[in-house]
Short mmCIF file of C-alpha atoms in Angstrom, two decimals:
data_model
loop_
_atom_site.label_atom_id
_atom_site.label_comp_id
_atom_site.label_asym_id
_atom_site.label_seq_id
_atom_site.Cartn_x
_atom_site.Cartn_y
_atom_site.Cartn_z
CA ASP N 17 0.75 28.17 -18.14
CA GLN N 18 -0.65 24.99 -16.73
CA GLN N 19 2.32 23.16 -15.32
CA VAL N 20 0.17 20.33 -14.00
CA LYS N 21 -2.38 18.77 -16.32
CA GLN N 22 -5.14 16.32 -15.78
CA ASN N 23 -6.39 15.64 -19.27
CA SER N 24 -9.43 13.59 -18.32
CA PRO N 25 -12.16 15.78 -16.81
CA SER N 26 -14.18 12.74 -15.82
CA LEU N 27 -13.93 8.99 -15.29
CA SER N 28 -16.62 6.43 -14.60
CA VAL N 29 -15.90 2.94 -13.26
CA GLN N 30 -17.86 0.06 -11.82
CA GLU N 31 -17.69 -0.69 -8.12
CA GLY N 32 -14.96 -3.22 -7.36
CA ARG N 33 -12.92 -2.37 -10.46
CA ILE N 34 -9.71 -0.36 -10.65
CA SER N 35 -9.80 3.42 -11.11
CA ILE N 36 -6.74 4.99 -12.74
CA LEU N 37 -6.41 8.75 -12.66
CA ASN N 38 -3.59 10.36 -14.62
CA CYS N 39 -1.57 13.53 -14.24
CA ASP N 40 1.22 15.08 -16.33
CA TYR N 41 3.57 17.88 -15.40
CA THR N 42 5.97 20.06 -17.33
CA ASN N 43 8.25 21.59 -14.69
CA SER N 44 11.26 19.34 -14.11
CA MET N 45 11.92 21.14 -10.81
CA PHE N 46 8.85 19.54 -9.22
CA ASP N 47 9.99 17.03 -6.63
CA TYR N 48 6.93 16.39 -4.50
CA PHE N 49 3.54 15.28 -5.73
CA LEU N 50 0.22 14.93 -3.96
CA TRP N 51 -3.31 13.81 -4.65
CA TYR N 52 -6.26 15.52 -3.04
CA LYS N 53 -9.88 14.41 -3.00
CA LYS N 54 -12.75 16.87 -2.98
CA TYR N 55 -16.42 16.31 -2.25
CA PRO N 56 -19.02 18.95 -3.25
CA ALA N 57 -19.25 21.96 -0.92
CA GLU N 58 -16.15 20.85 0.99
CA GLY N 59 -12.49 21.73 0.86
CA PRO N 60 -9.98 19.31 -0.68
CA THR N 61 -8.55 16.68 1.64
CA PHE N 62 -5.14 15.11 1.33
CA LEU N 63 -5.10 11.56 0.01
CA ILE N 64 -1.56 10.41 -0.76
CA SER N 65 1.79 11.83 -1.77
CA ILE N 66 5.07 10.78 -3.33
CA SER N 67 8.55 12.22 -3.35
CA SER N 68 10.60 12.26 -6.54
CA ILE N 69 13.10 9.84 -4.99
CA LYS N 70 10.44 7.13 -5.14
CA ASP N 71 8.46 5.65 -7.99
CA LYS N 72 5.62 4.17 -5.98
CA ASN N 73 3.78 4.85 -2.75
CA GLU N 74 0.95 2.76 -1.41
CA ASP N 75 -1.65 3.45 1.26
CA GLY N 76 -4.38 0.89 1.54
CA ARG N 77 -6.48 0.91 -1.60
CA PHE N 78 -4.59 3.89 -3.01
CA THR N 79 -1.30 3.69 -4.88
CA VAL N 80 0.50 6.53 -6.61
CA PHE N 81 3.04 5.80 -9.35
CA LEU N 82 5.62 8.33 -10.53
CA ASN N 83 7.43 8.15 -13.87
CA LYS N 84 9.95 10.99 -13.76
CA SER N 85 11.30 10.48 -17.26
CA ALA N 86 7.80 10.82 -18.68
CA LYS N 87 6.82 13.52 -16.15
CA HIS N 88 3.73 11.49 -15.40
CA LEU N 89 2.03 10.23 -12.29
CA SER N 90 -1.05 8.16 -11.75
CA LEU N 91 -3.34 7.28 -8.88
CA HIS N 92 -4.73 3.76 -8.71
CA ILE N 93 -7.72 2.94 -6.55
CA VAL N 94 -8.36 -0.76 -6.04
CA PRO N 95 -11.06 -1.80 -5.47
CA SER N 96 -13.13 1.29 -6.25
CA GLN N 97 -16.06 2.04 -3.95
CA PRO N 98 -19.07 4.35 -4.43
CA GLY N 99 -17.72 6.53 -1.60
CA ASP N 100 -14.67 7.24 -3.77
CA SER N 101 -16.86 9.31 -6.09
CA ALA N 102 -15.34 12.79 -5.90
CA VAL N 103 -13.09 15.19 -7.78
CA TYR N 104 -9.42 14.26 -7.58
CA PHE N 105 -6.74 16.92 -7.88
CA CYS N 106 -3.12 16.25 -8.67
CA ALA N 107 -0.65 18.76 -7.19
CA ALA N 108 3.08 19.34 -7.48
CA SER N 109 5.65 21.49 -5.76
CA ALA N 110 9.35 22.29 -5.99
CA SER N 111 11.36 22.46 -2.79
CA GLY N 112 14.58 24.28 -2.27
CA PHE N 113 15.77 27.71 -1.30
CA ASP N 114 15.27 29.29 -4.70
CA ASN N 115 11.75 28.09 -5.18
CA ASN N 116 8.62 29.87 -4.15
CA ASN N 117 7.38 26.88 -2.20
CA ASP N 118 4.11 27.29 -3.96
CA MET N 119 2.03 24.42 -5.17
CA ARG N 120 0.49 23.89 -8.61
CA PHE N 121 -2.73 21.98 -9.05
CA GLY N 122 -4.28 20.25 -12.01
CA ALA N 123 -7.83 21.01 -13.10
CA GLY N 124 -9.18 17.87 -11.47
CA THR N 125 -10.81 14.62 -12.60
CA ARG N 126 -14.35 13.79 -11.50
CA LEU N 127 -14.51 10.11 -10.60
CA THR N 128 -17.87 8.36 -10.49
CA VAL N 129 -17.99 4.85 -9.10
CA LYS N 130 -21.21 3.08 -10.04
CA PRO N 131 -22.69 0.49 -7.68
CA ASN K 21 -9.63 21.05 16.89
CA ALA K 22 -11.74 23.05 14.45
CA GLY K 23 -9.01 22.79 11.81
CA VAL K 24 -9.22 25.52 9.16
CA THR K 25 -12.28 27.75 9.32
CA GLN K 26 -13.45 30.27 6.74
CA THR K 27 -16.09 32.97 6.87
CA PRO K 28 -18.36 33.79 5.20
CA LYS K 29 -19.52 30.68 3.31
CA PHE K 30 -21.24 32.75 0.62
CA GLN K 31 -20.93 36.37 -0.43
CA VAL K 32 -22.34 38.55 -3.20
CA LEU K 33 -20.57 41.81 -3.98
CA LYS K 34 -21.14 44.60 -6.44
CA THR K 35 -18.30 45.65 -8.71
CA GLY K 36 -16.01 48.04 -6.90
CA GLN K 37 -16.91 46.95 -3.38
CA SER K 38 -14.23 45.71 -1.01
CA MET K 39 -14.37 42.91 1.49
CA THR K 40 -12.24 40.61 3.61
CA LEU K 41 -12.44 36.84 3.57
CA GLN K 42 -11.51 35.46 6.96
CA CYS K 43 -9.39 32.37 7.58
CA ALA K 44 -8.25 30.90 10.88
CA GLN K 45 -6.53 27.69 11.91
CA ASP K 46 -6.01 26.21 15.37
CA MET K 47 -3.27 23.69 14.50
CA ASN K 48 -0.34 26.06 15.08
CA HIS K 49 0.64 25.70 11.42
CA GLU K 50 3.32 28.00 10.10
CA TYR K 51 2.33 27.90 6.44
CA MET K 52 -0.99 29.33 5.26
CA SER K 53 -2.25 30.01 1.77
CA TRP K 54 -5.19 31.19 -0.28
CA TYR K 55 -6.39 29.53 -3.47
CA ARG K 56 -9.15 30.21 -5.91
CA GLN K 57 -10.92 27.47 -7.79
CA ASP K 58 -12.41 28.16 -11.20
CA PRO K 59 -13.99 25.65 -13.61
CA GLY K 60 -11.37 23.92 -15.76
CA MET K 61 -8.54 25.70 -13.93
CA GLY K 62 -8.07 23.71 -10.76
CA LEU K 63 -6.77 25.50 -7.70
CA ARG K 64 -4.56 28.51 -8.24
CA LEU K 65 -2.43 30.02 -5.49
CA ILE K 66 -3.17 33.68 -4.72
CA HIS K 67 -0.92 34.48 -1.74
CA TYR K 68 0.85 32.50 0.91
CA SER K 69 2.62 33.02 4.22
CA VAL K 70 5.43 31.01 5.80
CA GLY K 71 4.92 32.55 9.22
CA ALA K 72 3.58 35.55 11.10
CA GLY K 73 4.71 38.76 9.47
CA ILE K 74 5.82 37.08 6.24
CA THR K 75 3.72 36.92 3.09
CA ASP K 76 4.44 36.39 -0.58
CA GLN K 77 2.64 36.30 -3.89
CA GLY K 78 1.47 33.18 -5.61
CA GLU K 79 0.36 32.56 -9.17
CA VAL K 80 -2.58 35.02 -9.33
CA PRO K 81 -2.07 37.81 -6.74
CA ASN K 82 -3.49 40.82 -8.59
CA GLY K 83 -6.47 42.45 -6.90
CA TYR K 84 -5.85 40.77 -3.55
CA ASN K 85 -3.99 41.73 -0.38
CA VAL K 86 -3.02 39.63 2.61
CA SER K 87 -1.42 40.12 6.00
CA ARG K 88 -0.35 37.72 8.72
CA SER K 89 -0.23 39.38 12.12
CA THR K 90 -0.74 36.13 14.06
CA THR K 91 0.01 32.47 13.44
CA GLU K 92 -3.72 31.66 13.53
CA ASP K 93 -5.23 34.20 11.12
CA PHE K 94 -4.66 34.90 7.44
CA PRO K 95 -7.31 37.24 5.98
CA LEU K 96 -7.64 37.87 2.25
CA ARG K 97 -8.74 41.33 1.17
CA LEU K 98 -10.38 42.18 -2.12
CA LEU K 99 -9.63 45.86 -2.69
CA SER K 100 -12.10 46.63 -5.48
CA ALA K 101 -14.13 43.60 -6.53
CA ALA K 102 -14.41 42.72 -10.22
CA PRO K 103 -16.60 40.10 -11.95
CA SER K 104 -13.39 38.18 -12.80
CA GLN K 105 -13.00 37.53 -9.07
CA THR K 106 -16.17 35.45 -8.98
CA SER K 107 -14.82 32.14 -7.74
CA VAL K 108 -14.63 29.72 -4.83
CA TYR K 109 -11.87 30.65 -2.41
CA PHE K 110 -10.07 28.14 -0.24
CA CYS K 111 -7.74 28.82 2.63
CA ALA K 112 -5.23 26.14 3.59
CA SER K 113 -2.52 25.55 6.15
CA SER K 114 0.31 23.11 6.71
CA TYR K 115 2.81 22.44 9.45
CA SER K 116 5.91 23.78 7.86
CA ILE K 117 7.45 24.46 4.50
CA GLY K 118 10.52 22.58 5.61
CA SER K 119 8.70 19.47 6.75
CA PRO K 120 8.89 16.24 4.76
CA THR K 121 5.32 16.62 3.69
CA TYR K 122 3.53 19.42 1.93
CA GLU K 123 0.14 18.13 2.94
CA GLN K 124 -2.20 21.06 3.37
CA TYR K 125 -5.41 21.21 5.32
CA PHE K 126 -8.14 23.11 3.53
CA GLY K 127 -11.07 25.11 4.83
CA PRO K 128 -14.61 24.54 3.49
CA GLY K 129 -14.39 27.43 1.04
CA THR K 130 -16.09 30.77 0.41
CA ARG K 131 -18.23 31.09 -2.72
CA LEU K 132 -17.96 34.68 -3.95
CA THR K 133 -20.07 36.23 -6.69
CA VAL K 134 -19.29 39.69 -8.03
CA THR K 135 -22.06 41.30 -10.09
#
């Protein structure tokens, strides 16, 4: 069962415009969410995270929004740059003693930023 | 710091062969994990460890063994390789399960093909 879903396999935007990557989850126990960025032939690298007690977290050009009632989060990149072209993974985990402390990832969205 | 290192980078196995994928980290991280990445499936957790001597199963553990005798090393063993284990394998580590962040640092990956 895919508990974390990224329904758009790919996204193409023009340099300077906003990129919006979406992620949905089904497990209401998830309370920590992360975005990772992956270039070809490299491992994923951490980009930004958000706890369920917040609805927004910003780091430079990257902002993550969390809508708990809709079980939806999104990553906004403004302005988009060609170097942002990569695969973006959404991930979620559930903390707490009774949880496995494992992390579930979405299938990824390939972002292409055109010059 | 070298971060998270993985060897080998590429490997071809015949069905039924066994092998060990090596993973090491020099950040003194307590938490280490193994993921596999398959097209359209994202990253799926195989096994993880919250400290030396402690391991647990993730989402897809069948056909794999792990051990954690030191903080630095977390090898993944394929007991009898099957074509379904053709995948890219990533090792990751993070400071602590109990820390405010679940950010994980990933190795560069091992691309395994089983024929």
